[in-house]
Structure formats: C-alpha cells, structure tokens
Protein backbone atom coordinates (compact mmCIF):
# COMPACT_ATOMS: atom_id res chain seq x y z
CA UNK A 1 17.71 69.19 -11.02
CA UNK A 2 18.33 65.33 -9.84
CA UNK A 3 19.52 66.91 -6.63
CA UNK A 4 20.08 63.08 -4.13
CA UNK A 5 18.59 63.43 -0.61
CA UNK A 6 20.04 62.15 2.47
CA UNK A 7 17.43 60.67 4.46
CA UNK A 8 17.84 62.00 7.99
CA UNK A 9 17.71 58.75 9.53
CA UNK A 10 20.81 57.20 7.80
CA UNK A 11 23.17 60.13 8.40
CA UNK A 12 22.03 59.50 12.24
CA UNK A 13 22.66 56.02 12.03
CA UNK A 14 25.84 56.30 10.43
CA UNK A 15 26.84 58.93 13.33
CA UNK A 16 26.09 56.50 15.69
CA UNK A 17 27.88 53.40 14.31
CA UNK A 18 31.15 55.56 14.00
CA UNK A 19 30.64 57.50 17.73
CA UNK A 20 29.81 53.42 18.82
CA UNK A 21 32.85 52.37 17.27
CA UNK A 22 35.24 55.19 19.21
CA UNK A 23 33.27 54.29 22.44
CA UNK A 24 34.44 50.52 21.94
CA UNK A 25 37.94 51.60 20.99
CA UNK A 26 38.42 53.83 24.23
CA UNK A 27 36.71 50.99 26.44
CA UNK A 28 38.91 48.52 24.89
CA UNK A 29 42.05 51.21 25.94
CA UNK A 30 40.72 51.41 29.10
CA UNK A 31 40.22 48.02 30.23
CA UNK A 32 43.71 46.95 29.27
CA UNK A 33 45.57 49.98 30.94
CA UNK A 34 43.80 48.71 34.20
CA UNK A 35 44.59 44.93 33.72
CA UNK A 36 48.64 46.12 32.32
CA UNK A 37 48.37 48.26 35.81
CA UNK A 38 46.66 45.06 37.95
CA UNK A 39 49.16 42.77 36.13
CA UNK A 40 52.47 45.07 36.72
CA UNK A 41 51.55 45.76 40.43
CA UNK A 42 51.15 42.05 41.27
CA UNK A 43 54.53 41.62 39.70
CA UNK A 44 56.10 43.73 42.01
CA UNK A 45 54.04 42.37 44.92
CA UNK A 46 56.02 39.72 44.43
CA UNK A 47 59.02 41.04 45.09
CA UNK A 48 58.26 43.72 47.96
CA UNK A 49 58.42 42.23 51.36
CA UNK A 50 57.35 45.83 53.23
CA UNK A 51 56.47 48.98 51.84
CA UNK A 52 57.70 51.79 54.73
CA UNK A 53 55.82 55.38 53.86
CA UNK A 54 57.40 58.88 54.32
CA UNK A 55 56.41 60.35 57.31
CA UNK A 56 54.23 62.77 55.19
CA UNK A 57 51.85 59.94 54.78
CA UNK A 58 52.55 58.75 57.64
CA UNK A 59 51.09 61.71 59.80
CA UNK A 60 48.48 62.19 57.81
CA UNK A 61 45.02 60.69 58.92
CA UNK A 62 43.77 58.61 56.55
CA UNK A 63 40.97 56.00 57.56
CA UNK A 64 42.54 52.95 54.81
CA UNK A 65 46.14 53.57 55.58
CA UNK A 66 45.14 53.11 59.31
CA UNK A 67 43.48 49.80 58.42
CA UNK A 68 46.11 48.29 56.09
CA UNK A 69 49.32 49.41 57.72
CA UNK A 70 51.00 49.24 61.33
CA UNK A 71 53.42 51.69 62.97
CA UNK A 72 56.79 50.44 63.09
CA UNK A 73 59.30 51.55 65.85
CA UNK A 74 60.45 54.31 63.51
CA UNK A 75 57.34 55.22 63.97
CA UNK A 76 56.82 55.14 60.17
CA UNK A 77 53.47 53.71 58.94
CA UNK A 78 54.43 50.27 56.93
CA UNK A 79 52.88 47.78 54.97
CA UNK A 80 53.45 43.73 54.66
CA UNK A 81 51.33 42.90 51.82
CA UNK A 82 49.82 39.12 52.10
CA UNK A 83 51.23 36.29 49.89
CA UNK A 84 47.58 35.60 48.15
CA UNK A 85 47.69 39.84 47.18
CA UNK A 86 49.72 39.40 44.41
CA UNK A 87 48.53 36.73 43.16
CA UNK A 88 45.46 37.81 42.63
CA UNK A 89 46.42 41.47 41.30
CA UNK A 90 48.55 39.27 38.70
CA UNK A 91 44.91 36.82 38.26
CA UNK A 92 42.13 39.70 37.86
CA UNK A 93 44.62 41.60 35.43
CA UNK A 94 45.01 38.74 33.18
CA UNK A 95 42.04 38.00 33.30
CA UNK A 96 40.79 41.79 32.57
CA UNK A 97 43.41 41.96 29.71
CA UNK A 98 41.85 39.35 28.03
CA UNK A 99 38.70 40.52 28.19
CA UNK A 100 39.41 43.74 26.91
CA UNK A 101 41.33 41.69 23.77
CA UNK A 102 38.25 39.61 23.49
CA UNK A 103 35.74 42.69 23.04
CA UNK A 104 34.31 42.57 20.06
CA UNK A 105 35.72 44.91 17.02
CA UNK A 106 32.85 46.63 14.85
CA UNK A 107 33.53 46.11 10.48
C-alpha cells in the first residue's frame, strides 16, 4: 500500500535536536538574567555608601550577616560594601552577559 516508515532512530534524533535547542535557549535566558542581575547590583554598589537592615534581620542569627556586617550604635546590623565590590559585580556580569550572547545558536 506504499505506506513510508519512520525509522525510529530519526524521529529520536530529531527529538533531541529540538529538546537540545530549548535547553540552549533557557541556558542562554539564564545566564543573562544572572549577568543583567550581577551588572544592575554593581551599579547600585556604586552608589550605596551603607546598607542599615531592619531590625528583623537584624535579630535574626544568621552566620554570613554576622561576618559581613557590624552593629551600629542603633544597634542595627549595617553594611559598608568595599570599593573593589562593585566593580567586580559590574566585571563578572559583563563578562557573563557576553558569554551568554556568545553561546552558540543551533540552525
């Protein structure tokens, strides 16, 4: 009846080309959400001179906010951020935004 028959090993490998090419696509997504974020944050620590938390944080024990921050006499927990910390936030998430631009797109 001239019926055509899909051999099993091209449908598979056309599966995996398009599931390959969504995977790119998302990793692409991802890895230039996280540089815009790295890029945007160093921008601002730029700016900030102190960051002051809310006592909610503040009281809380957290092992990394203990490390990073001091208690001022407010007895709020704050935070000077150093000069080179914004420089390289602003470095590694140009640098990551190019990559992800520079990730090869599948024809």
């Amino acid at each position: 009846m001239g019926a055509t028959s899909v051999c099993p090993g091209e449908f598979a490998r056309d599966l995996f080309d398009d599931a390959l090419d969504v995977y790119v696509a998302m990793i692409r997504s991802a890895f230039l959400t996280v540089g815009l974020y790295l890029l945007l944050s160093g921008v601002v620590l730029c700016v900030v001179e102190e960051v002051v938390f809310n006592a909610k944080i503040s009281e809380t024990p957290a092992p990394v906010v203990e490390l990073l921050t001091r208690v001022a006499d407010s007895g709020l927990r704050t935070f000077h951020p150093p000069e080179w910390m914004a420089f390289t936030f602003v470095g590694v998430g140009a640098v990551t935004m190019m990559y992800a631009i520079a990730l090869p797109r599948r024809a």
